[in-house]
Structure formats: structure tokens, C-alpha cells
XYZ file of C-alpha atoms in Angstrom:
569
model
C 37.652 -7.955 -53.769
C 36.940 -6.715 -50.029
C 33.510 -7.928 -50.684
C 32.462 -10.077 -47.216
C 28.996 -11.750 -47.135
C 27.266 -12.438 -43.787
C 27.301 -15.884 -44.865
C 29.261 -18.041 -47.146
C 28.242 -21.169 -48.471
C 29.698 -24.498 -48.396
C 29.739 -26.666 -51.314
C 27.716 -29.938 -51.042
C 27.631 -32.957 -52.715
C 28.963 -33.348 -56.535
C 25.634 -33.827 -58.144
C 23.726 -30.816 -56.332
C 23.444 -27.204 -56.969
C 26.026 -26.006 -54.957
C 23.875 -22.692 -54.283
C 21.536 -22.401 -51.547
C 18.365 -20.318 -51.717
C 19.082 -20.263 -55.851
C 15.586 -19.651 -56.184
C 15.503 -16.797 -53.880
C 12.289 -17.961 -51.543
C 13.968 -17.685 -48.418
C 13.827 -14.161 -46.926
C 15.733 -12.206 -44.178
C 14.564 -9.003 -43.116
C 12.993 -7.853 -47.013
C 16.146 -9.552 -48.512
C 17.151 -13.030 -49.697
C 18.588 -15.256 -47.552
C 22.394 -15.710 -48.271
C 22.469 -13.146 -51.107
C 23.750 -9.314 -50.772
C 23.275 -5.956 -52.587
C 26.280 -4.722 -53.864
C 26.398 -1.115 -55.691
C 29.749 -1.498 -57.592
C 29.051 2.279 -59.011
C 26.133 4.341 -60.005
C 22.968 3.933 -58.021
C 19.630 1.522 -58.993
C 16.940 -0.189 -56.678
C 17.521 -4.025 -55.004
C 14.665 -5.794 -54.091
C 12.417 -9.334 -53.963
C 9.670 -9.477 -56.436
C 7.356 -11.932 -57.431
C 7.700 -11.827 -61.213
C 9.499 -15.419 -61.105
C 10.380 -17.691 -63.193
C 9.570 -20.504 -61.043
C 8.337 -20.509 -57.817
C 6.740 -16.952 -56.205
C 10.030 -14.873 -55.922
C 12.805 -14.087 -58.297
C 15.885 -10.883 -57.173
C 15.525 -7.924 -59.003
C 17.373 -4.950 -59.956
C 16.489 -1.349 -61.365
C 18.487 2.189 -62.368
C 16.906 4.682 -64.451
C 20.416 7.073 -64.363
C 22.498 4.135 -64.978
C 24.018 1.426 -62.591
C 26.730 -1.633 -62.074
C 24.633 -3.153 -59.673
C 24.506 -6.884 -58.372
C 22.876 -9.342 -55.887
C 25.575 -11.416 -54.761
C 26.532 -14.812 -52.562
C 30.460 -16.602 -51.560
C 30.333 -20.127 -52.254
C 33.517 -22.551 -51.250
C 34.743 -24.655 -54.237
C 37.491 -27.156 -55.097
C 40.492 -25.429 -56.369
C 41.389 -25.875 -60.078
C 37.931 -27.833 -60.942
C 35.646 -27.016 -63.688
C 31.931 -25.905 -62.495
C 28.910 -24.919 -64.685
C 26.921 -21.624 -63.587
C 23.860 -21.360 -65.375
C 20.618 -19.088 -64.592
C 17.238 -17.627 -65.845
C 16.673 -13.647 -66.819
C 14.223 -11.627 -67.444
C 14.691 -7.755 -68.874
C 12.939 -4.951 -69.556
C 13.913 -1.644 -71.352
C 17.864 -2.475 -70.202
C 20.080 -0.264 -71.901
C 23.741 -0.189 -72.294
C 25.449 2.406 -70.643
C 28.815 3.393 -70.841
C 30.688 0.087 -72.314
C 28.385 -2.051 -70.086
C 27.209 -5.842 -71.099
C 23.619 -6.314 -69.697
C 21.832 -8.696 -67.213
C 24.219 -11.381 -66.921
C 25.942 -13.770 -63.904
C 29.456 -13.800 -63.485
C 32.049 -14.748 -61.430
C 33.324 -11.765 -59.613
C 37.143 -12.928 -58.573
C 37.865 -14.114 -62.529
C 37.094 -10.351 -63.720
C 36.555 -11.350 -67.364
C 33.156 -10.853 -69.298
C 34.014 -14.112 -71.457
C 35.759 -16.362 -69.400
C 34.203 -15.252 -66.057
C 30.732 -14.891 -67.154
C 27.551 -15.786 -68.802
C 26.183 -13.881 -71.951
C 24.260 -11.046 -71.390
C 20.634 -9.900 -71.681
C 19.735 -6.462 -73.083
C 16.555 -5.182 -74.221
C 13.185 -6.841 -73.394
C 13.356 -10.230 -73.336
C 11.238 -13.270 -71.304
C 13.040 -15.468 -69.198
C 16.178 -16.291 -70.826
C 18.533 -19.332 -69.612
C 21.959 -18.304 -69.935
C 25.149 -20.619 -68.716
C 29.004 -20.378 -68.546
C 31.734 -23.347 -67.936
C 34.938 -22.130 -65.943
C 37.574 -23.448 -63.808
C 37.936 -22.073 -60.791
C 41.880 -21.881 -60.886
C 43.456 -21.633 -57.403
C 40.415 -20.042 -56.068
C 38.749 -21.727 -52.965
C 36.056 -19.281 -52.851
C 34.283 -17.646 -55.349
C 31.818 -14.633 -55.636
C 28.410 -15.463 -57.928
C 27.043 -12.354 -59.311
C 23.389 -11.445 -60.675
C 25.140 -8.826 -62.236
C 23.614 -6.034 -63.905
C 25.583 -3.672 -65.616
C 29.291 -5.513 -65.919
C 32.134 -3.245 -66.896
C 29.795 0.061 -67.400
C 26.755 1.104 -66.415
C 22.940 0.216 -67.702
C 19.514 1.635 -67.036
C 16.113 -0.332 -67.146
C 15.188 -3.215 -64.914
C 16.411 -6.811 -64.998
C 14.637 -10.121 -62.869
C 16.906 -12.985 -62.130
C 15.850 -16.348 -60.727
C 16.671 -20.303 -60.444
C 20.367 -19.918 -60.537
C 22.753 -22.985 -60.414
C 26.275 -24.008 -60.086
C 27.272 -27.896 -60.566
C 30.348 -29.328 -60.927
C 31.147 -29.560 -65.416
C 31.815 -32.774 -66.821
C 35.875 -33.884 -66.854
C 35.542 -31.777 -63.340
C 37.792 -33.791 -61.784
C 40.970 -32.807 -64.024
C 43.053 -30.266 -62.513
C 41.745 -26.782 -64.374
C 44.174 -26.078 -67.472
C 44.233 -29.416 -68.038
C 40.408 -30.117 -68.328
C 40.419 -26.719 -70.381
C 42.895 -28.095 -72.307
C 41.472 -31.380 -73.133
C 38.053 -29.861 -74.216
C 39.553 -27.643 -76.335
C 42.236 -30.055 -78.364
C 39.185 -32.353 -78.882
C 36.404 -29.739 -79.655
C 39.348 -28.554 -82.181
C 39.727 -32.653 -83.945
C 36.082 -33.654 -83.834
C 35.392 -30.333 -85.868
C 37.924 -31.663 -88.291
C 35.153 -35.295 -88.579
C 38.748 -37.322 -88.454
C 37.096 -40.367 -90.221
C 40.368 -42.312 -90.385
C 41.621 -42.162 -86.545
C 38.781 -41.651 -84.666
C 38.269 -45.553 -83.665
C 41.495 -45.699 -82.667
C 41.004 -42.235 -80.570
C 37.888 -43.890 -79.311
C 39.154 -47.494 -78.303
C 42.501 -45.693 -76.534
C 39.739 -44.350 -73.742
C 39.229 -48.296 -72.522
C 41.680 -48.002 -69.369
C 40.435 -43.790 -69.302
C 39.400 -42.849 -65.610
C 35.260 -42.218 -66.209
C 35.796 -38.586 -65.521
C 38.147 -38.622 -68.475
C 35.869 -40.747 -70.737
C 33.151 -38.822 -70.236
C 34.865 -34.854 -71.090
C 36.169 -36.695 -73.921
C 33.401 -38.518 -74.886
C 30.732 -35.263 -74.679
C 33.114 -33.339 -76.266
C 33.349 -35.505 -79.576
C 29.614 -35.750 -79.556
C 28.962 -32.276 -79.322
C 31.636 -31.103 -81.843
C 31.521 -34.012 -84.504
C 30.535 -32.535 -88.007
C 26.415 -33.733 -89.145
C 26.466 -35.791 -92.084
C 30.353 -37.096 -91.683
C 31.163 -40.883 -90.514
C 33.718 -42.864 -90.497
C 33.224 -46.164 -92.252
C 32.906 -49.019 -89.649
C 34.657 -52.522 -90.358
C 34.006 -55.838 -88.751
C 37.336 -54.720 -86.281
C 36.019 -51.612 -85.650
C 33.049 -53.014 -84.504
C 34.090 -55.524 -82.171
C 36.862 -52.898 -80.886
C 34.012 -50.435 -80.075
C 31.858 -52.999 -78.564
C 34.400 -54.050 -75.853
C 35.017 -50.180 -75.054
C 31.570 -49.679 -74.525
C 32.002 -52.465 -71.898
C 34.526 -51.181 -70.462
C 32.753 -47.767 -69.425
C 30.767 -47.155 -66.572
C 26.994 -47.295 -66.565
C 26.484 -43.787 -66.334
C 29.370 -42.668 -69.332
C 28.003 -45.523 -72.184
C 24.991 -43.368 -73.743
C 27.918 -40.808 -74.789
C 29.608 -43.400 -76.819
C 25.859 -44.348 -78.293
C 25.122 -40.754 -78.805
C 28.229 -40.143 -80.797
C 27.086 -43.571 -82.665
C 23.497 -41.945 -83.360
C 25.440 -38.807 -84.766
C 27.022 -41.080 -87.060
C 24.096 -42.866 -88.020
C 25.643 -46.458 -87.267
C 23.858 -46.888 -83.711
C 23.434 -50.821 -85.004
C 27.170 -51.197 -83.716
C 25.253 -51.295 -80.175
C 22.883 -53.173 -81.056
C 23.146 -55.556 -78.080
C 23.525 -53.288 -75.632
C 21.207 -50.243 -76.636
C 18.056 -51.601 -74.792
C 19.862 -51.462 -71.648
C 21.593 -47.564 -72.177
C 18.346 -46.750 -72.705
C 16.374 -48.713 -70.262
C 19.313 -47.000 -67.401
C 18.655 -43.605 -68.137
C 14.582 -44.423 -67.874
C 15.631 -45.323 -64.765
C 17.682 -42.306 -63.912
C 14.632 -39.708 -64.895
C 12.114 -41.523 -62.691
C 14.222 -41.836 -59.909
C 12.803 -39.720 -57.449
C 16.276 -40.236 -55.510
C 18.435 -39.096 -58.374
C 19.341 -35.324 -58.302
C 17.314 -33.344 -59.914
C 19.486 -31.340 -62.225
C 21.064 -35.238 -63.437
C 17.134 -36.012 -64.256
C 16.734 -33.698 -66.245
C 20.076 -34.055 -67.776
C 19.229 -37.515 -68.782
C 16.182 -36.153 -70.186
C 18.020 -34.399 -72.820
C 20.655 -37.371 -73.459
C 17.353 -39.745 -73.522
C 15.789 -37.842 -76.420
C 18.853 -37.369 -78.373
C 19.123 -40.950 -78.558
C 15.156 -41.843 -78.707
C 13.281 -39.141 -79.634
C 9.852 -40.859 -79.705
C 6.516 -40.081 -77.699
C 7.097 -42.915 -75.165
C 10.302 -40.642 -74.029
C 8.341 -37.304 -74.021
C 5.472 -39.358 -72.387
C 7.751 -40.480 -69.783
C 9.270 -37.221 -69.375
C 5.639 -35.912 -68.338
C 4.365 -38.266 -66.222
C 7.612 -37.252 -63.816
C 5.650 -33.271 -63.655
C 2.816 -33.222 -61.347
C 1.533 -30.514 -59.454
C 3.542 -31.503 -56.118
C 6.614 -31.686 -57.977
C 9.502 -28.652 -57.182
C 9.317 -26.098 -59.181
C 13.222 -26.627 -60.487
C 12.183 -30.160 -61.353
C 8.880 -29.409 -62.972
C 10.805 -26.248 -65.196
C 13.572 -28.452 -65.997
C 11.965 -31.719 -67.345
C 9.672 -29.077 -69.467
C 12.249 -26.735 -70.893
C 14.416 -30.374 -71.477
C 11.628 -31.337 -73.886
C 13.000 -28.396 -75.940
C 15.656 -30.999 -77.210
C 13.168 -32.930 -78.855
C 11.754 -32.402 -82.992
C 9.194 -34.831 -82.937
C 6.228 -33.332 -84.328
C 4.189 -35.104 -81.153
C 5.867 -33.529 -78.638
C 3.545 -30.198 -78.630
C 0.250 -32.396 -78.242
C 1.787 -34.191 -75.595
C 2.891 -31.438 -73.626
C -0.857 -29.288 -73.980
C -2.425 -32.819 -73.060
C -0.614 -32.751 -69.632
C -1.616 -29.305 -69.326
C -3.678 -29.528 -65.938
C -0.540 -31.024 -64.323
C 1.492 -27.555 -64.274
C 1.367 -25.013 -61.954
C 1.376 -21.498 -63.347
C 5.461 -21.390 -63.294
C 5.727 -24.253 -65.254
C 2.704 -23.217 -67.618
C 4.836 -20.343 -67.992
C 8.115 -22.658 -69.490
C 5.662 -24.694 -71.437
C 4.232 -21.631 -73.351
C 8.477 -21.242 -73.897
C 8.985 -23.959 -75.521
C 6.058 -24.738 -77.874
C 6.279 -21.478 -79.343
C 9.687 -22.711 -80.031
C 8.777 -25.101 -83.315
C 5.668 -24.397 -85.468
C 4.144 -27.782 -85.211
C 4.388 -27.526 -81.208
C 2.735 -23.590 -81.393
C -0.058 -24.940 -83.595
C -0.925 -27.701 -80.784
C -0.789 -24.901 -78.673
C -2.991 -22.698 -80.235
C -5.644 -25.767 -80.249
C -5.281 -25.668 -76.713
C -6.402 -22.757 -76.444
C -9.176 -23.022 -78.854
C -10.527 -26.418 -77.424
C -10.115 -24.501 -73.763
C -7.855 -26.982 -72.485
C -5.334 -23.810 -72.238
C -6.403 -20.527 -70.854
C -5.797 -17.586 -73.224
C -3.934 -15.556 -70.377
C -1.927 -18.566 -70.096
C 0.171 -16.953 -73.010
C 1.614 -13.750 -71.688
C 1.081 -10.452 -74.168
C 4.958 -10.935 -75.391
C 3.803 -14.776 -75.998
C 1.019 -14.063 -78.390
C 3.136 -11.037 -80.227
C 5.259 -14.000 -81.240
C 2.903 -16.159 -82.163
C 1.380 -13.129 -84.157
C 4.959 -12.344 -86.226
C 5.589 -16.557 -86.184
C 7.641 -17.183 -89.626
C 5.444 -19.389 -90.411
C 2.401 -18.401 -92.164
C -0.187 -20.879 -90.708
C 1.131 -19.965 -87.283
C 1.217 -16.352 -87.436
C -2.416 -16.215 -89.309
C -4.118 -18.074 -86.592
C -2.497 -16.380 -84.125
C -3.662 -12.932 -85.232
C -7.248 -14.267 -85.964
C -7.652 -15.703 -82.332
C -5.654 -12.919 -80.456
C -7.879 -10.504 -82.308
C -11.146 -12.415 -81.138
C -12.733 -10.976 -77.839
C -13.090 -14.029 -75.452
C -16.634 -14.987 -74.896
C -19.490 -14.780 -72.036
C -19.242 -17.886 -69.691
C -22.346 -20.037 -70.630
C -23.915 -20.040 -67.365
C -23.608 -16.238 -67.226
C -24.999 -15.090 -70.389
C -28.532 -14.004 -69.473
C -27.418 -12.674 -66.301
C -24.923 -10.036 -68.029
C -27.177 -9.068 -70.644
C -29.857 -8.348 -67.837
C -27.445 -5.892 -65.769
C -24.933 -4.465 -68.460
C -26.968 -1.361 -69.298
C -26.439 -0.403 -65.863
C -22.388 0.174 -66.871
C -24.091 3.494 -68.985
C -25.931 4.729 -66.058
C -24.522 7.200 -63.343
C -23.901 6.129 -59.812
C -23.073 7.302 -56.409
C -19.166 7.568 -56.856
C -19.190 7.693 -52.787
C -21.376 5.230 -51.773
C -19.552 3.093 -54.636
C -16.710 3.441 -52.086
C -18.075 1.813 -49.243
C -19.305 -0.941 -51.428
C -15.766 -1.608 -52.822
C -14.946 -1.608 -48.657
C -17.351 -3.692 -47.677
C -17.186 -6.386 -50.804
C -13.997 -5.913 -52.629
C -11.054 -4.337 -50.268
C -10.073 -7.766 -48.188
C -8.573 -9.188 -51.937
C -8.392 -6.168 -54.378
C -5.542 -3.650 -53.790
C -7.225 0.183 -55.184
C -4.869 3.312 -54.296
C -3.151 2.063 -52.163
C -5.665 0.408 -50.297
C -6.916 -3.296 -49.539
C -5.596 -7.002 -50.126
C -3.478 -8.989 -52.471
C -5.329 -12.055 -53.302
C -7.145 -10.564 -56.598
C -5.226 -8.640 -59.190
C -4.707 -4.380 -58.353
C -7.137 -2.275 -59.601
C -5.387 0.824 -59.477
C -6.141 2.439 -62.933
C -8.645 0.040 -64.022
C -10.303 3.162 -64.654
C -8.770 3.633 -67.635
C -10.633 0.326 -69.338
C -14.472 0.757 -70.531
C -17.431 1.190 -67.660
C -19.024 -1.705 -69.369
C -16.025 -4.047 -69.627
C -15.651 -3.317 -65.344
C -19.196 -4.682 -65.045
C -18.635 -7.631 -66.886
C -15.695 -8.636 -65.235
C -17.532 -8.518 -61.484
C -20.582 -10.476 -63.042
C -18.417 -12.831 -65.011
C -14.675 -13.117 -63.037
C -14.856 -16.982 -64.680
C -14.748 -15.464 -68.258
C -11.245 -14.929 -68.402
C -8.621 -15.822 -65.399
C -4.983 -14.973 -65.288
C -3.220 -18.256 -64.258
C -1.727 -16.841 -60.685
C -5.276 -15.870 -59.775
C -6.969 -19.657 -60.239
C -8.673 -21.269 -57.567
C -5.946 -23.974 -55.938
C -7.215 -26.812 -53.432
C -4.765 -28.585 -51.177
C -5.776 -31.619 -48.974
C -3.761 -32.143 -46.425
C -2.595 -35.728 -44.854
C -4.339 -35.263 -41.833
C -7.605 -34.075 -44.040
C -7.356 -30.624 -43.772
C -8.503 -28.778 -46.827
C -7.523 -25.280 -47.795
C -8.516 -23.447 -50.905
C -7.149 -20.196 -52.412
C -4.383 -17.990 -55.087
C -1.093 -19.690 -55.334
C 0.918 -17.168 -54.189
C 4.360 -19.375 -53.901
C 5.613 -22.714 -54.304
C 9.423 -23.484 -53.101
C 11.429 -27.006 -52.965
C 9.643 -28.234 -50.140
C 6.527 -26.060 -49.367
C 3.412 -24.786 -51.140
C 1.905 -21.222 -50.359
C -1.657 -20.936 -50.517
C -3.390 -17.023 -49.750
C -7.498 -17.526 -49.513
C -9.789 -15.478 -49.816
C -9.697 -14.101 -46.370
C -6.440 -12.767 -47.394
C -5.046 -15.518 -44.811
C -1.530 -17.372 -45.836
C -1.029 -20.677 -45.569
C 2.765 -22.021 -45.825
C 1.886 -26.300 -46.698
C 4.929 -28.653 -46.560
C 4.934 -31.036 -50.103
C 5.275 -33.826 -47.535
C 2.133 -33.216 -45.556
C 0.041 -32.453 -48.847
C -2.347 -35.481 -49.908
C -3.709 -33.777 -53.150
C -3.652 -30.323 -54.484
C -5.840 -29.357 -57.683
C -6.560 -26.775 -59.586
C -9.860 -25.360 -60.906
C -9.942 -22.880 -64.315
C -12.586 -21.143 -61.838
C -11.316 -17.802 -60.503
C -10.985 -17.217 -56.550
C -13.473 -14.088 -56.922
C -16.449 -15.999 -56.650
C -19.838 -15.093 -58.691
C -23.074 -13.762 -57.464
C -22.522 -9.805 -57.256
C -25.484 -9.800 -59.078
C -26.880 -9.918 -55.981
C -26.259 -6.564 -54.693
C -28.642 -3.498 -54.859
C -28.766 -1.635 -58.583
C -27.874 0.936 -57.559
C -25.137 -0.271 -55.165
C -23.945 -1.898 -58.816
C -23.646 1.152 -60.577
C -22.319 3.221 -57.368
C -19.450 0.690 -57.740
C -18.800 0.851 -61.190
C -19.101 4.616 -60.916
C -16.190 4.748 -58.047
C -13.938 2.075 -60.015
C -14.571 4.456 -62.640
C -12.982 7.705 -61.144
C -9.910 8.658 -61.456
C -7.056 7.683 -59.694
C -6.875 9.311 -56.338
């Protein structure tokens, strides 16, 4: 390829994501930092938007006459190592065009849909987590694509955010031979070899840990359900002194694979502290964030119980990153414990709106979770616009009959007058039938309404647009401006941070990165908080448009309503 970034990345330390600015936040000049357009043929749109998956940006890409189109950044890498690339999607209305794959990432020097990339998003779908395991060969650099298109063209529009290359398990065999060692394994676990696979096992006690653990997550992963080997007094003690043998941070495989077996008793004696060490691992604050959350996911396999998810949640707070919040969430996934759901809607006012947004993911995921979540919602602990539209369509067509039934009843029930507001609205509504001053209904939108709500073009970003909120009923208008607490979109909550030094600042989240929070008030004014300076930061299920427009003239009211009303100019 003659592709040649401005800047190419060097890889840092093993446990990190090897990508810099994965989550897009950092900007240069309208684009993200590191990352380049590339039109490989056709033509389609590049640009930042703030439809993320975590965070307040995410890269996107458009073509409505087709494109093979992709945002792309150089990363240096260790020759003939395995790496994982994984990443989050988001489509909508992408079509295949002329033998292309979808919304994918890829690896732009290996030149191969399977082995060189992800799998691919077509369609409409919510943010999708795809991931791909390669070796990089001889290569010292490679090329990471947010590819859209791949081999052909596509139309429609395709979001891609949090993306993340680590070095794979085993990475430290040269690259056939890692490839080759996953694959002869995968190929005799499938096979549940009952008779050898002690012996298999035991012959891994002098195995470098890099070795031991490909080997290791490879059985546990492949091994048949409902097949195990039967486990003499020999066997027993042989197994024991290999587990003693491994390091610290390679023994839950072995236990795992026990588990899968159902003959974890062999490790009896030394369970409590495999499980104790990866506790350890997901609180430490230290600990790289991608390995917390992967000892999430090998904590619950072996201890699925609500002190694990419990322990899981207390790590997600509202200062935490937005990776590790996302992560230890969507890790929960893992879990069947018919618990879990309650215990993630319980922690509820702990999540920012991106991680609200993974949450809503995953309990939709298992019927008992989506039926916790749906008393969330009932009991107002969860907002109803919590759950995007394409959220409670699934809830609605849920396979499960108790799931999808009170789904439909409670998305088809209109969401109530706030308490403190009912009198007040039944006072003023009748104004919504009279006519008003569609000019003078102008200046009042200027004078009360432009500095946060964008109309035709015109006015702030801190409230939601109102271009073509005409379209919606005069009476429904009114009741929003003497109600905005009835019903709040989660990005347009009322946030507090208190700084260190006792500065307090109130406002929309706009953004949150790794190491900073982004706060817009009302005033339209944006204020960019480090994590480290921030003392406290809440969140109210008030909305930042405050009440009391009650208070203007009558007929100032209706002139309003009459100009939202109008047309779009």
C-alpha cells in the first residue's frame, strides 16, 4: 500500500491498547487525531459525530451512490506475534454493493476478509462488538481500517467507535507456530479426548506461561459440554502439582477447564485463592483496564454468583473511563444468574448515559434480566428514553411472551404529567388550540429559547434541535415547555461536577474521554474537567431546561407555540 499517515503509532506496553485516540475524542482540525480518510474507490462523506458508543465522539462514514471508504491509522508491531483487534459498530440502512462485506475493521496489508478482518455489519444494527485474532507475519507495521465497504462498494451510513488492538494470548510464539498450536488443540479438545487429556495436561508443567496459557484457553474454550474424563486418585495429585507449577495469572484456566468438567473439587485447596487473585485483579485500579475486565469474564465463568456481579459494579462509578465503565458492563453479559439484571438496574444512578446505553444491551439480552429492566422503568428508577426506539422494538417482539406483552403494554402507555406540574398544565393547555402571533413567537424563541435550542439553523446546542418539531401536536409542544421534567432523554440530564478546589459547575454532558469530563451549561459555555481534579459529579433525572415558562405573557405562550408550529423555514 502507498498509504502514509501523518503519524504512526508506536506500540506500548503488552497489556495496553496499542491504539491511541481508539475512542476518537481527540481532534485535529475537524478530524481525529492520528486517524485518516482514505477513499479506496467510489465517493461517501468522513466525519466526527457524536452518536458514540462511549464517550461523546465516535468516526463515521456515509455514501448514498456506493463507496469503499475507511478511516484509517499505522501502528508498529512485533513481527510474527499474534494481536487481537476488536471494535464497536453501529449501521444504518448499509447495503451491499457490488461484492462488498459491510462495516467491518481490517487489517489493510493482510488483504483477506477472513484472516485479515473482523465480521461485518450490514443493515441496521446498534452497536455491535466485533473482533478478529491474526498474526502479524513479517509485518512491522500494520494499517487498522474502519472499513466500510471491503472488496466492493456499499451505500448507507456506518458509526465506529472504542477500537482496540492487544497483544492475543500464546502472543509470544513466533506466528505459524501460535496459529498452529491453537488450531491442533481447538481440533483435539473438540474430539473431548477423555483418555489422554491428563497426560496432555500434566506435560504443560515445565511449559513457558505463554505456552500454558494458548494451550490452556484453547482446551477450555473448545472442550465438548457434558464430556469428562474420569479422574483417579493419580490424576488428581498429578493435576494438583501442575496447577502449582503455573503462574498466578495462568491457574484459573486450568480451574476453568475443571468447572467445564464439573470436577472443580480437584482444586479444592487452592480455589479460594484463584479466585480471591482475580478479585484482586478487577479492583485494581493499577491493572490495565482491558485485563480487568478480562478477569471479569474468567471470574464469572468460574463463580457466577451475585457477590461477583456485585463486585463487578461497585468498580463503575460515574468518574470511571468510559472504556472501563462499558467493559465491566458488557462483561456481565457472561453471566446467567437470574440476579444479575436486578443488580445491574439497582446500580443504575452510577452510569453515565454511554454506559446506560451498554446496560440497556445487555439486559435485553436474557428474559429474566429484560423483565428487571422493565421494573426499572416502571418503579422510575430507569428513564423510559433510557431505552432507545430500536431497544423497546425488541423488547416488544422479545420471544418470550411475558417479556414481549409487557413491553407492548408499557411502550404503548403515554408517560404521565410530573406531579408537581399537573394543575399548572391543565390551567395553560387550552392555550395550544388558540392562535398566536407566529412573529412575535419569534422573538420570544430569541429571547428565551435560542442560547440552548438549535431551530433552522439557528441557536445553541445544549437542548435537543427543534427543527421540525412542527410536525408533533400544538398541544404536545406546550406541554413539553411547561413540563421539560416529564420525560428527559439521558444526554440532556442535568450533570453537577464539584471540583477539588470547590468549584461547582452544572450542565448537559456533552463528552466524557479517559481522563476528562465535558460539561456544556446552560449558557451554552463548555467546560473541559480533568477526572483528577473532579471531587464529585452527580446526576439529577431533572432536565437542564429549567421550569417556570409559565411565567411568560399568554399571549407571548401561544405566539411561541404558534412560531414552533410553522413550518420549516
Amino acid at each position: 500500500s502507498d498509504f502514509n499517515p501523518a503519524g504512526t503509532q508506536e506500540a506500548p506496553g503488552k497489556t495496553s491498547n496499542l491504539i491511541r485516540n481508539s475512542s476518537f475524542e481527540s481532534e485535529t482540525d475537524g478530524n481525529p487525531a492520528r486517524w485518516d480518510p482514505v477513499t479506496h474507490s467510489g465517493q461517501g462523506t468522513f466525519s466526527l459525530s457524536n452518536n458514540a458508543h462511549t464517550g461523546g465522539r465516535a468516526v463515521q462514514i456515509s455514501s448514498e451512490k456506493g463507496g469503499d471508504l475507511s478511516w484509517a491509522t499505522r501502528i508498529r508491531v512485533k513481527p510474527h506475534t499474534d494481536y487481537r483487534l476488536s471494535g464497536w459498530i453501529k449501521t444504518e440502512g448499509v447495503v451491499k454493493i457490488s461484492g462488498a462485506r459491510g462495516a467491518m475493521f481490517n487489517i489493510h496489508e493482510l488483504q483477506d476478509p477472513v484472516v485479515g478482518g473482523t465480521p461485518a455489519v450490514t443493515g441496521t444494527q446498534d452497536w455491535t462488538q466485533v473482533e478478529l485474532t491474526f498474526n502479524t507475519g513479517a509485518l512491522e507495521f500494520i494499517t487498522i481500517n474502519c472499513l466500510y465497504g471491503g472488496w466492493g462498494r456499499c451505500s448507507g451510513t456506518a458509526w465506529f467507535d472504542d477500537v482496540t488492538l492487544v497483544h492475543a494470548p500464546g502472543s509470544g510464539f513466533a506466528g505459524e507456530l501460535g496459529r498452529v498450536i491453537r488450531v491442533v488443540t481447538s481440533h483435539y479438545a473438540q474430539r473431548g479426548p477423555v483418555d489422554s487429556i491428563v497426560g496432555t495436561l500434566t506435560a504443560l508443567k515445565n511449559a513457558s506461561p505463554d505456552l500454558a496459557t494458548l494451550v490452556l484457553d484453547t482446551l477450555r474454550s473448545s472442550w465438548p459440554e457434558g464430556v469428562a474424563p474420569q479422574i483417579t486418585e493419580s490424576h488428581e495429585a498429578a493435576l494438583q502439582t501442575l496447577m502449582l507449577s503455573l503462574p498466578a495469572l495462568t491457574r484459573d484456566r486450568l480451574l476453568a477447564l475443571s468447572v467445564r468438567w464439573g470436577k472443580e473439587e480437584i482444586f479444592r485447596a487452592t480455589q479460594g485463592a484463584i479466585i480471591n487473585h482475580l478479585m484482586a485483579q478487577v479492583k485494581d485500579a493499577e491493572t490495565a483496564e482491558e485485563d480487568r475486565v478480562a478477569a471479569v469474564k474468567r471470574l464469572i465463568e468460574l463463580e457466577d454468583v451475585p457477590e461477583v456481579i456485585k463486585l463487578t459494579l461497585t468498580q463503575v462509578q460515574l468518574l470511571s473511563t468510559p472504556a472501563l465503565a462499558s467493559g465491566l458492563i458488557d462483561a456481565l453479559s457472561v453471566s446467567r444468574h437470574s440476579d444479575t439484571g436486578r443488580l445491574l438496574v439497582d446500580a443504575w444512578s452510577r452510569l453515565t448515559p454511554a454506559a446506560r446505553r451498554v446496560a440497556v444491551g445487555v439486559l435485553i439480552r436474557r428474559a429474566e434480566w429484560a423483565m428487571a429492566l422493565l421494573d426499572g422503568v416502571k418503579d422510575d428508577r430507569i428513564s423510559r428514553t433510557d431505552l432507545a426506539p430500536e431497544h423497546w422494538s425488541q423488547l416488544r417482539q422479545n420471544p418470550d411472551p411475558r417479556v414481549a406483552r409487557r413491553a407492548n403494554e408499557m411502550a404503548d402507555t403515554n408517560v404521565g404529567i410530573s406531579q408537581d406540574r399537573a394543575a399548572l398544565v391543565k390551567a395553560l393547555l387550552p392555550i395550544a388550540k388558540e392562535k398566536g402571533n407566529a412573529l412575535r413567537g419569534k422573538t420570544v424563541f430569541a429571547e428565551n429559547c435560542a442560547v440552548c435550542h438549535l431551530l433552522n439553523g439557528q441557536g445553541g446546542s445544549v437542548g435537543p434541535e427543534l427543527t421540525g418539531i412542527n410536525a408533533r401536536d400544538r398541544s404536545d409542544i406546550l406541554l413539553e415547555i411547561l413540563d421539560p421534567n416529564r420525560s428527559v432523554e439521558a444526554n440532556y440530564r442535568m450533570w453537577t461536577v464539584e471540583t477539588a478546589d470547590g468549584e461547582v459547575i452544572s450542565g448537559r454532558l456533552e463528552a466524557e474521554t479517559q481522563t476528562t469530563v465535558e460539561i456544556l451549561d446552560v449558557a451554552a459555555q463548555k467546560h473541559v474537567i480533568r477526572r483528577n481534579d473532579i471531587e464529585t459529579l452527580k446526576v439529577s433525572n431533572n432536565s437542564i431546561m429549567p421550569v417556570g415558562f409559565e411565567a411568560l405573557a399568554r399571549e407571548d405562550l401561544k405566539a411561541l407555540i404558534e412560531y414552533l408550529a410553522q413550518p420549516s423555514e
